[in-house]
Coordinates of C-alpha atoms in Angstrom, one line a residue:
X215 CA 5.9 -29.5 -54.2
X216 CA 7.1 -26.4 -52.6
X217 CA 4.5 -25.1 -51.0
X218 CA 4.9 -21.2 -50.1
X219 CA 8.1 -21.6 -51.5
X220 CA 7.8 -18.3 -53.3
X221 CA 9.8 -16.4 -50.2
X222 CA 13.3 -18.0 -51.8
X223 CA 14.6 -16.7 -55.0
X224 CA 14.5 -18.8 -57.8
X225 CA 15.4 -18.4 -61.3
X226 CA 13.6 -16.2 -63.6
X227 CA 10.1 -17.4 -65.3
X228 CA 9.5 -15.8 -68.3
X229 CA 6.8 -14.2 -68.1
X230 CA 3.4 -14.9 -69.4
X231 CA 2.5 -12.9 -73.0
X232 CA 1.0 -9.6 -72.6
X233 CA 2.4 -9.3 -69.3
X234 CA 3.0 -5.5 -68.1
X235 CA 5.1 -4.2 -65.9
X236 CA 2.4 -2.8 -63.2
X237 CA 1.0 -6.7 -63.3
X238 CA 1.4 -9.0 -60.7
X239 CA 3.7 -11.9 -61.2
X240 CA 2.9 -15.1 -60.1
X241 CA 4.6 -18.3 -60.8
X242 CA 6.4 -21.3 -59.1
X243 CA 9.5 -19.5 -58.9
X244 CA 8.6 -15.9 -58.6
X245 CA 5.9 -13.6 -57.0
X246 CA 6.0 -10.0 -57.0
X247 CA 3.1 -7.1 -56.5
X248 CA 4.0 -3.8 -57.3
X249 CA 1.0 -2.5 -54.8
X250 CA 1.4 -2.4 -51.4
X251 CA -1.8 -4.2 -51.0
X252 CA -0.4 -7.3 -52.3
X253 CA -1.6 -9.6 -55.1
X254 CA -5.1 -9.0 -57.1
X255 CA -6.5 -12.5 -56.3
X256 CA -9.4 -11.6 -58.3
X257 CA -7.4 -10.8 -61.3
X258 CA -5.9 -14.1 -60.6
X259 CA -8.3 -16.0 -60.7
X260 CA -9.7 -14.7 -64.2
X261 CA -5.6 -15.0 -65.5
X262 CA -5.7 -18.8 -64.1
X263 CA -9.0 -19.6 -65.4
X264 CA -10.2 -21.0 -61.6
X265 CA -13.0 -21.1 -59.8
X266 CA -14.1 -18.7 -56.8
X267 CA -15.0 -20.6 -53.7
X268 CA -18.6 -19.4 -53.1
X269 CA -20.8 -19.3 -49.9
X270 CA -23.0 -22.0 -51.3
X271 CA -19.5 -24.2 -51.5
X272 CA -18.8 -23.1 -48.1
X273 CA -22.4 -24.2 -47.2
X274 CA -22.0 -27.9 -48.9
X275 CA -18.8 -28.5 -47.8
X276 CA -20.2 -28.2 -44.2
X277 CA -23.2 -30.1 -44.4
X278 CA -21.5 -33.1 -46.2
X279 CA -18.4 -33.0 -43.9
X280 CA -20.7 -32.4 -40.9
X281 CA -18.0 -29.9 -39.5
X282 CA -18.1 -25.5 -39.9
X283 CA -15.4 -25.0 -42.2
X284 CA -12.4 -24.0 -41.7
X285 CA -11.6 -19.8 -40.3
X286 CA -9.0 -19.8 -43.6
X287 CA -12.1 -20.6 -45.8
X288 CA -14.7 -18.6 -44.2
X289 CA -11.9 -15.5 -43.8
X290 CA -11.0 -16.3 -48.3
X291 CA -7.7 -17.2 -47.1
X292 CA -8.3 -20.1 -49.0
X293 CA -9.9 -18.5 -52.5
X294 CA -9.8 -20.0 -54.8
X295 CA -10.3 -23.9 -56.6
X296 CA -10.4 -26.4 -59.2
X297 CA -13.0 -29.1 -59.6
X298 CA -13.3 -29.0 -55.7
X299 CA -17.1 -29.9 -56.5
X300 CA -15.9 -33.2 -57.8
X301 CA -14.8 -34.2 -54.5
X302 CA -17.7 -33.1 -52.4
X303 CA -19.5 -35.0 -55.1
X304 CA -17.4 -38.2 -54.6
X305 CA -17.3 -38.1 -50.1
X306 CA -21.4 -36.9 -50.6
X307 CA -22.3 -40.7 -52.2
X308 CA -19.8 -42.5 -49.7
X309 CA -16.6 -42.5 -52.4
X310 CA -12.9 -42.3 -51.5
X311 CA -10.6 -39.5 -52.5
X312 CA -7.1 -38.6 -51.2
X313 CA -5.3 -35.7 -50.1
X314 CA -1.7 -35.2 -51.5
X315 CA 0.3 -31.9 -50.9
X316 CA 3.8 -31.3 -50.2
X317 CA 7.6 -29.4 -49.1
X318 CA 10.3 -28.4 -51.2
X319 CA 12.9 -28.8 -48.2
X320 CA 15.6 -26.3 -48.6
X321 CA 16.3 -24.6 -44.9
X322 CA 16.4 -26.4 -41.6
X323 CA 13.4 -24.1 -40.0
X324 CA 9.8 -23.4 -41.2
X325 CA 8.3 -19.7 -41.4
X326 CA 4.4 -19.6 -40.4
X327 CA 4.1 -19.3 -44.1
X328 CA 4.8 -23.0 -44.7
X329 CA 2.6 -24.2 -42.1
X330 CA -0.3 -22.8 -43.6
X331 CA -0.4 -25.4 -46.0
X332 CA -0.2 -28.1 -43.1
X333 CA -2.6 -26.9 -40.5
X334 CA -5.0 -26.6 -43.5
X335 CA -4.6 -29.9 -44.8
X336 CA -4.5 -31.5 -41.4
X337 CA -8.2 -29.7 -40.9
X338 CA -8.8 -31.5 -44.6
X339 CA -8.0 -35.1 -43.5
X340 CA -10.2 -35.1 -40.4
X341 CA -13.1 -33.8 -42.2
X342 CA -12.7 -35.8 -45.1
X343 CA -11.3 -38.6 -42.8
X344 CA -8.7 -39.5 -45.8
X345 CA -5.3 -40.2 -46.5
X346 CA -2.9 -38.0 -46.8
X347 CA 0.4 -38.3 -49.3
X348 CA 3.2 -35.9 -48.2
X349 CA 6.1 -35.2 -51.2
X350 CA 9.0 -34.1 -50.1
X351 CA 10.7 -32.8 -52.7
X352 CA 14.4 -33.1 -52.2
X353 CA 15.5 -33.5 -55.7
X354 CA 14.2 -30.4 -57.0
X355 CA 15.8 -28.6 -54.4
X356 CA 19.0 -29.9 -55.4
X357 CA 18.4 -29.0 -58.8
X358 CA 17.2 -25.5 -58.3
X359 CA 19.8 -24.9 -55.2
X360 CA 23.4 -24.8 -54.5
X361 CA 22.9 -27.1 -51.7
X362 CA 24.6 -31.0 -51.8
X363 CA 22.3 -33.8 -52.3
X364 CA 22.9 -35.7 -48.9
X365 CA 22.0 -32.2 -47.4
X366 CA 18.1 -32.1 -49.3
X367 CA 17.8 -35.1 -48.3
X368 CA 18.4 -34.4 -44.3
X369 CA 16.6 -31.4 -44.9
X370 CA 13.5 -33.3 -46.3
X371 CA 13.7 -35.5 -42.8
X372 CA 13.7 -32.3 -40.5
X373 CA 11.1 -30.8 -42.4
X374 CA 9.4 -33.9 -41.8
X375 CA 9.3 -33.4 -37.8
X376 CA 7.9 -29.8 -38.4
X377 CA 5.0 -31.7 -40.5
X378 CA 4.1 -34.5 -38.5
X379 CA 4.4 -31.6 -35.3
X380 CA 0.9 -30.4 -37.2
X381 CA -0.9 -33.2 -36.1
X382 CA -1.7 -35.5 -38.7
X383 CA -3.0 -39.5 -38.4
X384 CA -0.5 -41.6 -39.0
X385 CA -2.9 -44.6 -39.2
X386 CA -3.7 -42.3 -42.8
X387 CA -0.6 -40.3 -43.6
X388 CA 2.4 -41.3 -45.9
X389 CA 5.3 -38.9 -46.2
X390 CA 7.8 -39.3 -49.1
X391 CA 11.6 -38.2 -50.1
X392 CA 11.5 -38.2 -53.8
X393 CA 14.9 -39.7 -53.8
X394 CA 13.4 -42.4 -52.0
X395 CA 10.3 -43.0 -53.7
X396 CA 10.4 -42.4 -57.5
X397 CA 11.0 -45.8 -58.1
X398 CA 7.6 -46.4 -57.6
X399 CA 6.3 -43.4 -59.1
X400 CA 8.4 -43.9 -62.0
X401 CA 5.8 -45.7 -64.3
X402 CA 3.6 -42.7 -63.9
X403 CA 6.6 -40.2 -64.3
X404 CA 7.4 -41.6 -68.1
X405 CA 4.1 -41.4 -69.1
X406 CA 3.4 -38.0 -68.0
X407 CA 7.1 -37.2 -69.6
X408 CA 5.9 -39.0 -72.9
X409 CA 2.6 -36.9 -73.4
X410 CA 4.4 -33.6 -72.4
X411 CA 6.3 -31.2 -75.0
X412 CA 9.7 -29.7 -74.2
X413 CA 7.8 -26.2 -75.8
X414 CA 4.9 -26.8 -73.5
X415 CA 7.4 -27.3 -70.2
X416 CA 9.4 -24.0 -71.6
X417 CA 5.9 -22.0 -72.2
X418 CA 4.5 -22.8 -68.4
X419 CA 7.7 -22.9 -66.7
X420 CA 9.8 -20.2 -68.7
X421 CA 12.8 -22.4 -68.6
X422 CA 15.9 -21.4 -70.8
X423 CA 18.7 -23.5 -72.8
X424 CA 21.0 -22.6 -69.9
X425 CA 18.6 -24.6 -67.3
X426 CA 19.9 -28.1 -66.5
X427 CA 17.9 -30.8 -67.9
X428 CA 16.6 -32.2 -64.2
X429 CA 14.7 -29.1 -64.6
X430 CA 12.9 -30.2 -67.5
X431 CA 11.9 -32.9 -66.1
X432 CA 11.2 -32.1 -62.7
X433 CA 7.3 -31.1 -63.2
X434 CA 6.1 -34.8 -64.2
X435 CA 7.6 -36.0 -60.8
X436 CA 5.6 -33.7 -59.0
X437 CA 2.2 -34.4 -61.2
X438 CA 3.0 -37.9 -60.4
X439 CA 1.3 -38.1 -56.9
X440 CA -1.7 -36.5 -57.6
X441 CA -2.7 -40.2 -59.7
X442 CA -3.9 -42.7 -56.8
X443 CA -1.7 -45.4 -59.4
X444 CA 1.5 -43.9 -57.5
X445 CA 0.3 -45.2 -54.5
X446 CA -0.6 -48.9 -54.7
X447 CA 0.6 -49.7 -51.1
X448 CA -2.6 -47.6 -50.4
X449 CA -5.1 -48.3 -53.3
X450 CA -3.7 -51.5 -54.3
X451 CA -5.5 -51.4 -58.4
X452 CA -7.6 -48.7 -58.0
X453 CA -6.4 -45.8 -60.2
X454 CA -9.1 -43.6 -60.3
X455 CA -8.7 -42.5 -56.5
X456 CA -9.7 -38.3 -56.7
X457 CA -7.5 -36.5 -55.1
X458 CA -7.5 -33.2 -53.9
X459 CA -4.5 -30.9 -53.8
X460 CA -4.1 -28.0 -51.3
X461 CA -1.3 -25.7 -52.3
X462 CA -0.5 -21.6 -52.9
X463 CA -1.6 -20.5 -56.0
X464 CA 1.8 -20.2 -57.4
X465 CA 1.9 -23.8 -57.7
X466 CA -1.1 -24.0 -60.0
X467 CA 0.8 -24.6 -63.3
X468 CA 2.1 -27.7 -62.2
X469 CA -1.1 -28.8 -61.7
X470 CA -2.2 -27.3 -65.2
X471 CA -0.3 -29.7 -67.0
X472 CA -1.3 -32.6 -64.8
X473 CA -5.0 -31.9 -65.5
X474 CA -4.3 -31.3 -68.8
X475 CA -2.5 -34.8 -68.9
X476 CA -4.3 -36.8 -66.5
X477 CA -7.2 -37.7 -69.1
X478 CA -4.8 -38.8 -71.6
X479 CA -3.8 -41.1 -69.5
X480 CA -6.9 -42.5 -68.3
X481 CA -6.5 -41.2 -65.0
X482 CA -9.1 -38.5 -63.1
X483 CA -8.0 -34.8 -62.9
X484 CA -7.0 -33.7 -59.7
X485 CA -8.9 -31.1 -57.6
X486 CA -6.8 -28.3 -56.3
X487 CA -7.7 -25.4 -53.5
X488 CA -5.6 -22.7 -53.2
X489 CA -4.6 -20.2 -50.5
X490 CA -3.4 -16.5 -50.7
X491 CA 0.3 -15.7 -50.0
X492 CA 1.6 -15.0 -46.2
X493 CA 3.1 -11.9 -46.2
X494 CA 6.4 -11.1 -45.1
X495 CA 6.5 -8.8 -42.0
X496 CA 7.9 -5.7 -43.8
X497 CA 4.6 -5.8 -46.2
X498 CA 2.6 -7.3 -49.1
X499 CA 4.8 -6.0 -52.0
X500 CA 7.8 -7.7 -50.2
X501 CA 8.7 -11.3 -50.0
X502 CA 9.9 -13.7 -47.0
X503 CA 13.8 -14.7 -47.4
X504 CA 15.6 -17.8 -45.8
X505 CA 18.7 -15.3 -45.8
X506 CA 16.6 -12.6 -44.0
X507 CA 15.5 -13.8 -40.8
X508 CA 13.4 -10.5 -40.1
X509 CA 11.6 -10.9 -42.9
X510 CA 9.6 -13.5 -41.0
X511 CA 8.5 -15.4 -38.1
X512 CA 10.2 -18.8 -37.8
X513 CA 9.0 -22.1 -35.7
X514 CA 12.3 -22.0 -34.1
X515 CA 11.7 -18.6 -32.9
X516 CA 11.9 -17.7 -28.6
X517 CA 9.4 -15.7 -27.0
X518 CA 11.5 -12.7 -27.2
X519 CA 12.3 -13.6 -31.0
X520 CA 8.7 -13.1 -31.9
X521 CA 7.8 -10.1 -30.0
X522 CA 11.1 -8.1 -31.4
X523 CA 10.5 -8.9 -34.4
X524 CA 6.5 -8.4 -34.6
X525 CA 7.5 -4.9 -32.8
X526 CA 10.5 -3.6 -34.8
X527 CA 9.3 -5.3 -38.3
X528 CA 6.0 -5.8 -39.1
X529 CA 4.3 -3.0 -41.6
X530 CA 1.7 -0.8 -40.1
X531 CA -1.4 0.5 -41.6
X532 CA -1.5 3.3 -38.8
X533 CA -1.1 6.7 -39.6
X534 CA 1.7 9.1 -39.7
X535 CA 0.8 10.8 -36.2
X536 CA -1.7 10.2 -33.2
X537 CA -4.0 12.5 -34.4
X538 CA -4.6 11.5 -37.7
X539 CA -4.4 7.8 -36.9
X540 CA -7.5 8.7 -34.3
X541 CA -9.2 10.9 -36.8
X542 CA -8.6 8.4 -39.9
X543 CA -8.1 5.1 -38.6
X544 CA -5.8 2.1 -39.8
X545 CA -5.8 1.1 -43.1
X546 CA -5.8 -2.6 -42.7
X547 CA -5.3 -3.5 -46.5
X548 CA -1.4 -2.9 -46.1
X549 CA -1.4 -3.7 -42.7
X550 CA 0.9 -7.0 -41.7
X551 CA -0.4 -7.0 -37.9
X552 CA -3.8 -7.3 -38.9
X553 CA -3.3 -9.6 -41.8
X554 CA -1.2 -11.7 -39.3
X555 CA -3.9 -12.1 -36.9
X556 CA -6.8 -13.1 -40.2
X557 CA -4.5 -15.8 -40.1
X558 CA -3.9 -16.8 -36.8
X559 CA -6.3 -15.5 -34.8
X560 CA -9.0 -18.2 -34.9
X561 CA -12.0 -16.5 -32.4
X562 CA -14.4 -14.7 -35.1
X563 CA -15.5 -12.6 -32.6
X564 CA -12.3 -11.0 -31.2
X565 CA -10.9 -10.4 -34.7
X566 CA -14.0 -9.0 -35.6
X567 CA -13.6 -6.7 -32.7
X568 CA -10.1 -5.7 -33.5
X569 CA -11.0 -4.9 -37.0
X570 CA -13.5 -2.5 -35.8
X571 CA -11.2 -0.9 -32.5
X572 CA -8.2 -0.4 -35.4
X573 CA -10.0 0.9 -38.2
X574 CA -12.1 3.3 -36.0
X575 CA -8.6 4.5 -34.4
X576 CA -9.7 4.2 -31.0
X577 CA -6.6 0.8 -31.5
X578 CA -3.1 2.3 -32.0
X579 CA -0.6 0.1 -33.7
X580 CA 1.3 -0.9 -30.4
X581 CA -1.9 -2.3 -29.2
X582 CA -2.3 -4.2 -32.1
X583 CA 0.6 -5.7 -32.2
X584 CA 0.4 -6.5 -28.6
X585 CA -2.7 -8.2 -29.9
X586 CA -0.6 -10.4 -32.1
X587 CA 2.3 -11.2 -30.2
X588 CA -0.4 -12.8 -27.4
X589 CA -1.9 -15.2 -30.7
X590 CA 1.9 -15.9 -32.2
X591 CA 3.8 -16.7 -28.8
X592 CA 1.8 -20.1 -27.6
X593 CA 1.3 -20.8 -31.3
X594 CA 5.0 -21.1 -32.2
X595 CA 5.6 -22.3 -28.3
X596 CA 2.9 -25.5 -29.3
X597 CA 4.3 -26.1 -32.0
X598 CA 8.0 -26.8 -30.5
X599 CA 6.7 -29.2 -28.0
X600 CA 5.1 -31.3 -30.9
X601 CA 7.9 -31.4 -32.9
X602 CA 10.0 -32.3 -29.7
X603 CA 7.9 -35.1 -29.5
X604 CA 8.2 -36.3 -33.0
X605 CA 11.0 -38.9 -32.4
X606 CA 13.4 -40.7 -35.5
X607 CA 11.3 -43.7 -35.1
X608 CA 8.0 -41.4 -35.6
X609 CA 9.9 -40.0 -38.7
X610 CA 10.9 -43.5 -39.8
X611 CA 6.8 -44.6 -39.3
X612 CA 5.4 -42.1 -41.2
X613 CA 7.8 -42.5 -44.0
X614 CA 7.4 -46.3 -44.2
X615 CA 5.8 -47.9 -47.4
X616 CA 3.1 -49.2 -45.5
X617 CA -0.8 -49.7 -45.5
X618 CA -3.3 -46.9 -44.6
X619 CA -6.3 -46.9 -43.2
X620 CA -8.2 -46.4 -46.2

């Protein structure tokens, strides 16, 4: 799974029927907004055919986790859902589920944007106090990439330190290289293959007769973890595990034709929750780039890195001159500080207060990038010294066909 991998360019979907050229585009490979507010998630929602997350989901999924829900839920970073009731229903009577999501690893350094995903998920698993399956998806970055095989696959063990740096339980967490582990999925793979059209794969995916066959095949190998049957080092028999899949919208089709295949097969549909898109610092209508480093903030970033780039970079909503921008006020919608620190900065209060301070105008923009610098520095800094401390043997533990605490 390639989770916020929409910041690499990818070849062309097709896109969906009735598609104009003012719409939105988003899709595993591509994802484009022609407004410089960024994507219509409401829109998107209606176009997916998913499920708002509502106060009163909000509301359950603290009382039966016994924990306030996450900033990214309460803040709609996190928007949107599929069956997500299912699994409150299942941990409210005392039943297992599972968490699964995953990392197409195609660059040796991580943007905030993919750790979204993580810190998210690792907030899931101590809630839910569940496993965790981790796919690293190496082989689909050597189909979609010009990079060498051994090279995915040394990626997919780098990326892993960035992963394990978040903070998961290893007494619950298994992280996978597809190249290592589709042997066991591989049961699973052919029967998703075998209920799936090549017209169906073409129609979702928008692949072409030029596109190598791996391609085609690709999207049963990542529907494969989301069945608890892929994992019988963890559930031994049980197939009917729920699992619950955090991801970025744009990977919802995969996830379409899993759910579309999983009953089928006998198997449960799995739940998905999906999170907005992390801007790139020059705006919403423009997308982070491996081959553009100031496009975004990476984990490997210095002090000095971060505060250059947040200062010279990152889109302002403030106005044209010190007058207006006092008389006016930001406008936060376009603004990448502001959207930065909805992310990051986790104290309700003092975003609340910023919010206020900027739009009023009585906040210029150098202040409020000041603001984010202060939140982004220690964050990226933390995160180094945990992935310091995330040793080959750690590496080697967490990717060990082993039992879980389950």
């Amino acid at each position: 799974m390639a989770t916020e991998e929409t910041t690499v360019a990818a070849p062309a979907a097709a896109p969906a029927p009735g598609t104009g050229e003012d719409e939105d585009v988003v899709d595993p490979f591509n994802v484009s907004s022609k407004s410089k507010t960024g994507i219509d998630y409401a829109k998107l929602i209606v176009k997916f055919g998913s499920s708002a997350i509502t106060e009163d989901i909000i509301s359950r999924l603290e009382r039966i986790t016994n924990t306030r829900a996450h900033p990214w839920i309460r803040r709609g970073v996190f928007f949107s859902h599929r069956d997500l009731g299912m699994i409150l229903d299942t941990v409210e009577r005392g039943g297992k589920v599972y968490l699964y999501t995953g990392r197409g690893p195609s660059s040796e350094s991580l943007h905030l944007g993919h750790l979204v995903p993580f810190m998210f998920t690792k907030w899931l698993q101590d809630a839910f106090k569940c496993p965790l399956v981790v796919q690293l998806t190496d082989d689909e970055k050597f189909l979609w990439k010009d990079i060498p095989l051994q090279e995915t696959y040394r990626l997919a063990r780098e990326n892993c330190k960035d992963i394990v740096a978040c903070g998961f339980d290893i007494t619950r967490t298994f992280i996978f290289s597809d190249l290592d582990y589709v042997g066991t999925m591989y049961p699973n793979i052919v029967r998703i293959q075998k209920l799936t059209t090549y017209s169906t794969v073409k129609a979702i995916f928008g692949f072409s007769d030029s596109d190598n066959i791996g391609k085609h095949a690709f999207p049963a190998i990542q529907a494969a973890p989301s069945f608890s049957s892929s994992f019988t080092h963890i559930f031994g028999q049980d197939q009917r595990v729920p699992c619950l899949i955090p991801c970025a919208i744009d990977q919802d089709p995969y996830f379409r034709l899993t759910r579309d295949a999983a009953p089928k097969l006998g198997f449960l549909k799995p739940a998905l929750i999906h999170s907005k898109f992390f801007p790139a610092l020059q705006g919403f209508d423009t997308k982070m780039s491996a081959s553009d480093e100031s496009s975004a903030i990476y984990v490997t970033d210095t002090a000095k890195q971060i505060k250059d780039k947040v200062n010279k970079y990152a889109f302002s909503g403030g106005r044209d001159t010190f007058e207006e921008h006092r008389r006016l006020g930001a406008n936060i919608e376009v603004d990448v500080p502001y959207a930065y620190l909805s992310f990051f900065e986790f104290d309700d209060a003092k975003l609340a207060h910023i919010k206020a301070e900027y739009v009023a105008g009585r906040m210029l923009t150098g202040e409020i990038k000041a603001e984010l610098i202060k939140v982004l520095q220690p964050l990226v800094a933390t995160h180094q010294r945990a992935r310091a401390a995330v040793t080959d043997d750690v590496v080697k533990t967490f990717m060990s066909v082993r039992k879980l605490d389950y």
